[in-house]
Coordinates of C-alpha atoms in Angstrom, one line a residue:
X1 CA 19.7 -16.3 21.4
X2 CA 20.6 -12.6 22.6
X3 CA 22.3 -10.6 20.5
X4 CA 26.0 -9.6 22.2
X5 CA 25.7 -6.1 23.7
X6 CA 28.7 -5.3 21.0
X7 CA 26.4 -5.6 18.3
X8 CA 24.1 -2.9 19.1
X9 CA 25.3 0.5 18.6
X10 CA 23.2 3.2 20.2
X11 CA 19.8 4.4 18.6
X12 CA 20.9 7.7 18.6
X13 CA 23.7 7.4 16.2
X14 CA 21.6 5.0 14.4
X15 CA 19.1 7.7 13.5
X16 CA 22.0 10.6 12.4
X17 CA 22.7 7.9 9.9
X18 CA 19.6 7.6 8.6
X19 CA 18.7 11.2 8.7
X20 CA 21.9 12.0 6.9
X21 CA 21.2 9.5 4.5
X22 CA 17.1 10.1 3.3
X23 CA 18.0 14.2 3.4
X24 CA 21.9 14.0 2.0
X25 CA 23.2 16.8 4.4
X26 CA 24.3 17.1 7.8
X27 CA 22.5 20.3 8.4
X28 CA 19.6 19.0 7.1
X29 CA 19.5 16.5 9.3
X30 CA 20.5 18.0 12.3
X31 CA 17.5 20.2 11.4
X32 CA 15.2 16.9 11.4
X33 CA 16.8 15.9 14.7
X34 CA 16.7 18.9 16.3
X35 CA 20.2 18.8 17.0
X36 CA 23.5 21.1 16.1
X37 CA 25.3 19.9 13.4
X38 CA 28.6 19.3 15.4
X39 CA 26.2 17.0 17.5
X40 CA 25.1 15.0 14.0
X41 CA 28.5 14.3 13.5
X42 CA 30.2 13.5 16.9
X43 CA 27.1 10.7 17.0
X44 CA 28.3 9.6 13.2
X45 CA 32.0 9.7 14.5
X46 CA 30.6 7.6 17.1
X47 CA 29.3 5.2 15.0
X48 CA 32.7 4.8 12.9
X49 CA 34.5 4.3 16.0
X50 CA 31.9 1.2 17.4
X51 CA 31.6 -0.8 13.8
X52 CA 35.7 0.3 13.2
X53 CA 34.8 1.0 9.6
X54 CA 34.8 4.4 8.1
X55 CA 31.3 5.4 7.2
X56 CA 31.6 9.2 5.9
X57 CA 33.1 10.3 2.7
X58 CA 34.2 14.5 3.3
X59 CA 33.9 16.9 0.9
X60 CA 35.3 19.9 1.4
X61 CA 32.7 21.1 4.3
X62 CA 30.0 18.2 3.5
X63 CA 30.0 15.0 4.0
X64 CA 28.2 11.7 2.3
X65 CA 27.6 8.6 3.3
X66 CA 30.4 5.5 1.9
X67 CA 28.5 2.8 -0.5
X68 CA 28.3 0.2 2.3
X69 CA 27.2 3.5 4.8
X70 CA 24.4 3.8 2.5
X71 CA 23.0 -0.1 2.6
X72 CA 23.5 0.0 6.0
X73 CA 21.5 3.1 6.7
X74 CA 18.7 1.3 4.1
X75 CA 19.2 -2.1 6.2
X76 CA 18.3 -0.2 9.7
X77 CA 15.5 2.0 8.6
X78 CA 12.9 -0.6 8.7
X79 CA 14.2 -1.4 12.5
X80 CA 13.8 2.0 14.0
X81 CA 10.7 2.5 12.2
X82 CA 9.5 -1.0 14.0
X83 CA 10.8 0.4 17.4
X84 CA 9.2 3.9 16.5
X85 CA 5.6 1.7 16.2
X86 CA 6.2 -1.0 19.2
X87 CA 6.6 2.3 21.5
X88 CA 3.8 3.7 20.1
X89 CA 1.2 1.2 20.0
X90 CA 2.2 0.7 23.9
X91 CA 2.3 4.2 25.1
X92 CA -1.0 5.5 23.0
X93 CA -3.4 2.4 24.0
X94 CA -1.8 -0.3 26.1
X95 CA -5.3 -1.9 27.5
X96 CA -6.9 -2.1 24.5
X97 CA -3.9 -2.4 21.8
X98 CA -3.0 -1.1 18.5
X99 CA -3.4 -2.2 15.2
X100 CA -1.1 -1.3 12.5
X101 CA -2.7 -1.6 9.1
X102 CA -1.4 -1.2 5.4
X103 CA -4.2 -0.7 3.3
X104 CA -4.6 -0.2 -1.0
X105 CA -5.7 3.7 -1.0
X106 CA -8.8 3.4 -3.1
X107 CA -10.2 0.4 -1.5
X108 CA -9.3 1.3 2.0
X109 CA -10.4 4.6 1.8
X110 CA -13.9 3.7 -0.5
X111 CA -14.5 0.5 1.0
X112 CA -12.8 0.0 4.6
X113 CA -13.2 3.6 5.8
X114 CA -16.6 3.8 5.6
X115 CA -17.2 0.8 7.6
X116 CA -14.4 1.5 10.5
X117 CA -17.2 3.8 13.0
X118 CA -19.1 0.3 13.0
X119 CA -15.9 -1.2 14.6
X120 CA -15.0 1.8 17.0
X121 CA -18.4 1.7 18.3
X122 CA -17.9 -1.8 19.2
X123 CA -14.5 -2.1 20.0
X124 CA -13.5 1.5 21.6
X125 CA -10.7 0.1 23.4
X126 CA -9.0 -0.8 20.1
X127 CA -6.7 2.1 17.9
X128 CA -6.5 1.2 14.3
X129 CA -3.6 3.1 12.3
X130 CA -3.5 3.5 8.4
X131 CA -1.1 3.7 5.8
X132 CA -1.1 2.8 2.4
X133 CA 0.6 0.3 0.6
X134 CA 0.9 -0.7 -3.2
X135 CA 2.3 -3.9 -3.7
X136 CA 3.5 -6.7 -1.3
X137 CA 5.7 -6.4 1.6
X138 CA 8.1 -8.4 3.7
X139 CA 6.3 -7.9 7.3
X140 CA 9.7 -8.7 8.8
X141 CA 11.0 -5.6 7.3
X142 CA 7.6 -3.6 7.6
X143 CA 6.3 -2.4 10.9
X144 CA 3.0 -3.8 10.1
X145 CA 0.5 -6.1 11.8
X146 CA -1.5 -6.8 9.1
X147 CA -2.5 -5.7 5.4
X148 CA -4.8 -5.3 3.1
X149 CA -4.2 -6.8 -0.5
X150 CA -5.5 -7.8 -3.9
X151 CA -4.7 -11.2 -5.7
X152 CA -4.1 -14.5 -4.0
X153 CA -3.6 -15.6 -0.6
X154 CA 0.3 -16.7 -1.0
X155 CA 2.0 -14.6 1.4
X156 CA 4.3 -16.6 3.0
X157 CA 3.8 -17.8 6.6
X158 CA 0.7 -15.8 6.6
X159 CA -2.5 -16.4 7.1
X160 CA -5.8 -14.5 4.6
X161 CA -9.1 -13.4 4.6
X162 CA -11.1 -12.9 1.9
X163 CA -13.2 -9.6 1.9
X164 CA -14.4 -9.5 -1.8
X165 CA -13.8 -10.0 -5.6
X166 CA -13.5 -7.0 -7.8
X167 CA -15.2 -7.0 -10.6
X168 CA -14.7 -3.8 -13.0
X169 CA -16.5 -2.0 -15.4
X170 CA -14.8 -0.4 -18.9
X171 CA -16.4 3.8 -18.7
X172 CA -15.7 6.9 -20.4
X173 CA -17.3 10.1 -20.4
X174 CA -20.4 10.8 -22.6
X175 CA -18.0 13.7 -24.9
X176 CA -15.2 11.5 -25.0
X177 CA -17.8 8.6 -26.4
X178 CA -19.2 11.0 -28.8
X179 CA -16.1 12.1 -30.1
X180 CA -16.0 8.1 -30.6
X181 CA -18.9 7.1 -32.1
X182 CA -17.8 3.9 -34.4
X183 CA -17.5 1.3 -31.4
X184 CA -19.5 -1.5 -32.8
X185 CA -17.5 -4.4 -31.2
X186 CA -15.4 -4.4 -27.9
X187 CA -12.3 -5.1 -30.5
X188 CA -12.7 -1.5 -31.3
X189 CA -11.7 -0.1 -27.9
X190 CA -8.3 -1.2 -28.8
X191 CA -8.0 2.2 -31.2
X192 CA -8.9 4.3 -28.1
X193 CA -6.4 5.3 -25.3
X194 CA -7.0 2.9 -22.5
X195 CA -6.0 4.1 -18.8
X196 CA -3.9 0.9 -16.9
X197 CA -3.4 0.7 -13.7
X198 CA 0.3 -1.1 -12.8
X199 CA -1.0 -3.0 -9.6
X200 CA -3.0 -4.8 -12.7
X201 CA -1.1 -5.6 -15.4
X202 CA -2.9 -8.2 -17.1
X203 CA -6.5 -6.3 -16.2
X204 CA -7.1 -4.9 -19.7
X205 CA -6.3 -8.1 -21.1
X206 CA -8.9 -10.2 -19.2
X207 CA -11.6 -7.8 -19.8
X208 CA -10.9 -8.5 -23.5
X209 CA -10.8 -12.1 -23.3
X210 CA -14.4 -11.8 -21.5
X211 CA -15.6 -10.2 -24.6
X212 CA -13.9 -12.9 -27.0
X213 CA -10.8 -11.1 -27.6
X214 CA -7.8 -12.7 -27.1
X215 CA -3.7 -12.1 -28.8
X216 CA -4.0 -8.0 -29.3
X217 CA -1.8 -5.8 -28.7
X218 CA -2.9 -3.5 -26.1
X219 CA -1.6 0.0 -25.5
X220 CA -2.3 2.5 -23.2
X221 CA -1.0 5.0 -20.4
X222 CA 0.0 3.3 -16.8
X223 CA -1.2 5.0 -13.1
X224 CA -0.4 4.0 -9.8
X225 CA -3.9 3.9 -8.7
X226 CA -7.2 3.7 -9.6
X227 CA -8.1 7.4 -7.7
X228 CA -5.6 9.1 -10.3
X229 CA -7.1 6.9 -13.8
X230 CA -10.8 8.1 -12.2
X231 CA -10.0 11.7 -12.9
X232 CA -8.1 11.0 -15.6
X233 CA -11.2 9.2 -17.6
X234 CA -13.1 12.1 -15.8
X235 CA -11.7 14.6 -17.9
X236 CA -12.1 12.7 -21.0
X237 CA -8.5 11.3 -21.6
X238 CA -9.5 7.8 -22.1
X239 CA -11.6 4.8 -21.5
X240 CA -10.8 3.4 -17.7
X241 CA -11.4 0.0 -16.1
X242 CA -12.6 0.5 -12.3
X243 CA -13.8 -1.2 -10.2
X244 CA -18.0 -0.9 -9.9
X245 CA -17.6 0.1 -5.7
X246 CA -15.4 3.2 -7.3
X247 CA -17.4 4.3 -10.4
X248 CA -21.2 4.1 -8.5
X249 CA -21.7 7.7 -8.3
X250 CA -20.0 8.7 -11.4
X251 CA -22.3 6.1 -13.4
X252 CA -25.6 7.2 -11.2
X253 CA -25.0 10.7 -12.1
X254 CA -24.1 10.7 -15.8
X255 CA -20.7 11.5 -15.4
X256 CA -19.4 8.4 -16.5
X257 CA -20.8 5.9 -18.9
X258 CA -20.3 2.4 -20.0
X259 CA -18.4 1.9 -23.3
X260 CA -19.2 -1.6 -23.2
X261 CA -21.1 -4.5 -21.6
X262 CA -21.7 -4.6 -18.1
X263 CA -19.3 -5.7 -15.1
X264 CA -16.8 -8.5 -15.6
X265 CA -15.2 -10.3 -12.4
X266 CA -12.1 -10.3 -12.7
X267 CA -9.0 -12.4 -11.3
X268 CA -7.7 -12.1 -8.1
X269 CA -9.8 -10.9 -4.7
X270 CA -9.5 -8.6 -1.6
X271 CA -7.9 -9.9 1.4
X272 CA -7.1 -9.3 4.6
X273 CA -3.2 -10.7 5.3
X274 CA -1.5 -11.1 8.6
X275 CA 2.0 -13.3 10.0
X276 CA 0.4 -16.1 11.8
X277 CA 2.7 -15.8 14.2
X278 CA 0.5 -12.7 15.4
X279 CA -2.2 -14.8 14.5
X280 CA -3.8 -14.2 18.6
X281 CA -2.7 -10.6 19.1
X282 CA -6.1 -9.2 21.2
X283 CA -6.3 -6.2 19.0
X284 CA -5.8 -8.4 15.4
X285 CA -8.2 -10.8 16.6
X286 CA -11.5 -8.6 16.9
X287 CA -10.4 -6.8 13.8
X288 CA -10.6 -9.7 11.9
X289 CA -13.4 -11.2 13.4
X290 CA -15.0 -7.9 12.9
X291 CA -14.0 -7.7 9.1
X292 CA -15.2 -11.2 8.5
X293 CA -19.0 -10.0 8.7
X294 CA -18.2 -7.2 6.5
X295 CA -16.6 -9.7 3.6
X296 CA -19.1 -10.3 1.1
X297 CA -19.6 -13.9 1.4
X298 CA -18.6 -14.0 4.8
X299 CA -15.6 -16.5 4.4
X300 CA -15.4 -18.9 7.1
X301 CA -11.9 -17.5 8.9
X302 CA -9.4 -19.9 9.1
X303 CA -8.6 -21.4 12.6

């Protein structure tokens, strides 16, 4: 069903709002929009006057958005971002189409990256965008067509393909080891600072469980990603868990060693996630029919 014309206010008012809003100033985001700042608020005046709601709280020469302004503003974001993408992907590369991707940063940019001049080469008439994402999204909400992501396949009404396990290997630097010398059984890691990563929670814990160890308290400092806890074992500040794609060169080169055993698989895999109901976009399709000869057992892509 179309929405009633009086439910639409205009785009540009729709944008002062969320200017004001992300930067908290009028001038500030009359700045952004390169507009005056009488022109920022005759478009939030505007937008008062079409909902019949007050919007703007004033004080003295400033003004701030009201509580409900403020989920509003956070409610339309995700919308004009969408619009921002849709007129993008058709005014950069309408033959071919556009494919919006969120990737993790260290596998994308370790794993997927290197492979992407494989696909250009094959499929030129095809633009591939990037951005990074590090935990699940709503692709309603998200001006994504697909995303990379690690753990299981239960994205709703989406449909997955898997690209690879990640199995992970427990390294430290040779001084930090040496400063370390009694480890006689993986239960004595648990005395050393171990480096988390939050997308994992529970990774520390199965790597323990591999080597027999199970109910200890583990303790440790959280990153966001596993590029940050690489330098951060790299200058000697703790023993890290990464993944084996991530630590090759560091292990081939001395620069990292292993503490203990060798790589453990752990939980969870890397996948490829997309809404079915762009399930037959052109530009989607030959990416993942692309990607599927790249996944390491070359999962059969489901139809």
């Amino acid at each position: 069903m179309p929405l009633p014309r009086r439910s639409l206010p205009s785009i540009a008012s729709l944008r002062a709002l969320e200017a004001l809003d992300r930067l908290g100033s009028a001038t500030a985001a009359a700045a952004e929009l390169s507009l005056t700042q009488s022109a920022v608020s005759r478009q939030l005046k505007t937008l008062e006057e079409f909902i019949g709601h007050p919007l703007l709280i004033r004080e003295g020469r400033g003004v701030r958005l009201t509580p409900e302004a403020a989920d509003y503003a956070a409610r339309t974001r995700g919308a004009l971002e969408q619009i921002a993408q849709a007129t993008m992907r058709i005014s950069v590369n309408a033959a071919g189409g556009t494919l919006s991707l969120a990737i993790l940063p260290t596998f994308g940019m370790r794993w997927l990256v290197p492979r992407l001049p494989d696909f250009a080469h094959r499929h030129p008439e095809v633009t591939i965008n990037l951005s990074t994402r590090l935990y699940p999204f709503s692709f309603a909400s998200e001006p994504f067509d697909a995303a990379i992501h690690f753990g299981k396949p239960d994205w709703p009404g989406c449909g997955a393909l898997r690209l690879r396990r990640e199995a992970v290997v427990a390294v430290a630097t040779p001084e930090f080891l040496a400063r370390h010398r009694a480890l006689r059984a993986p239960r004595d890691l648990l005395r050393l600072p171990l480096l988390h990563i939050g997308t994992r929670p529970d990774a520390w814990a199965d790597w323990f469980a591999a080597q027999g160890v199970t109910g200890a308290a583990i303790s440790g400092t959280i990153h966001d990603q596993f590029s940050t806890i690489l330098q951060v074992a790299l200058h000697g500040l703790g023993v890290a868990l990464l993944p084996d794609y991530l630590v090759e060169q560091e292990l081939a080169t001395g620069r990292l060693v292993p503490v203990w055993g060798g790589a453990v698989t752990m939980r969870g895999a890397y996948y490829l996630i997309w809404p079915e109901r762009r399930a037959h976009d052109g530009a989607l399709k030959a990416f993942r029919d692309w990607l599927a000869g790249q996944a390491e057992d070359e999962d059969a892509l489901p139809r």
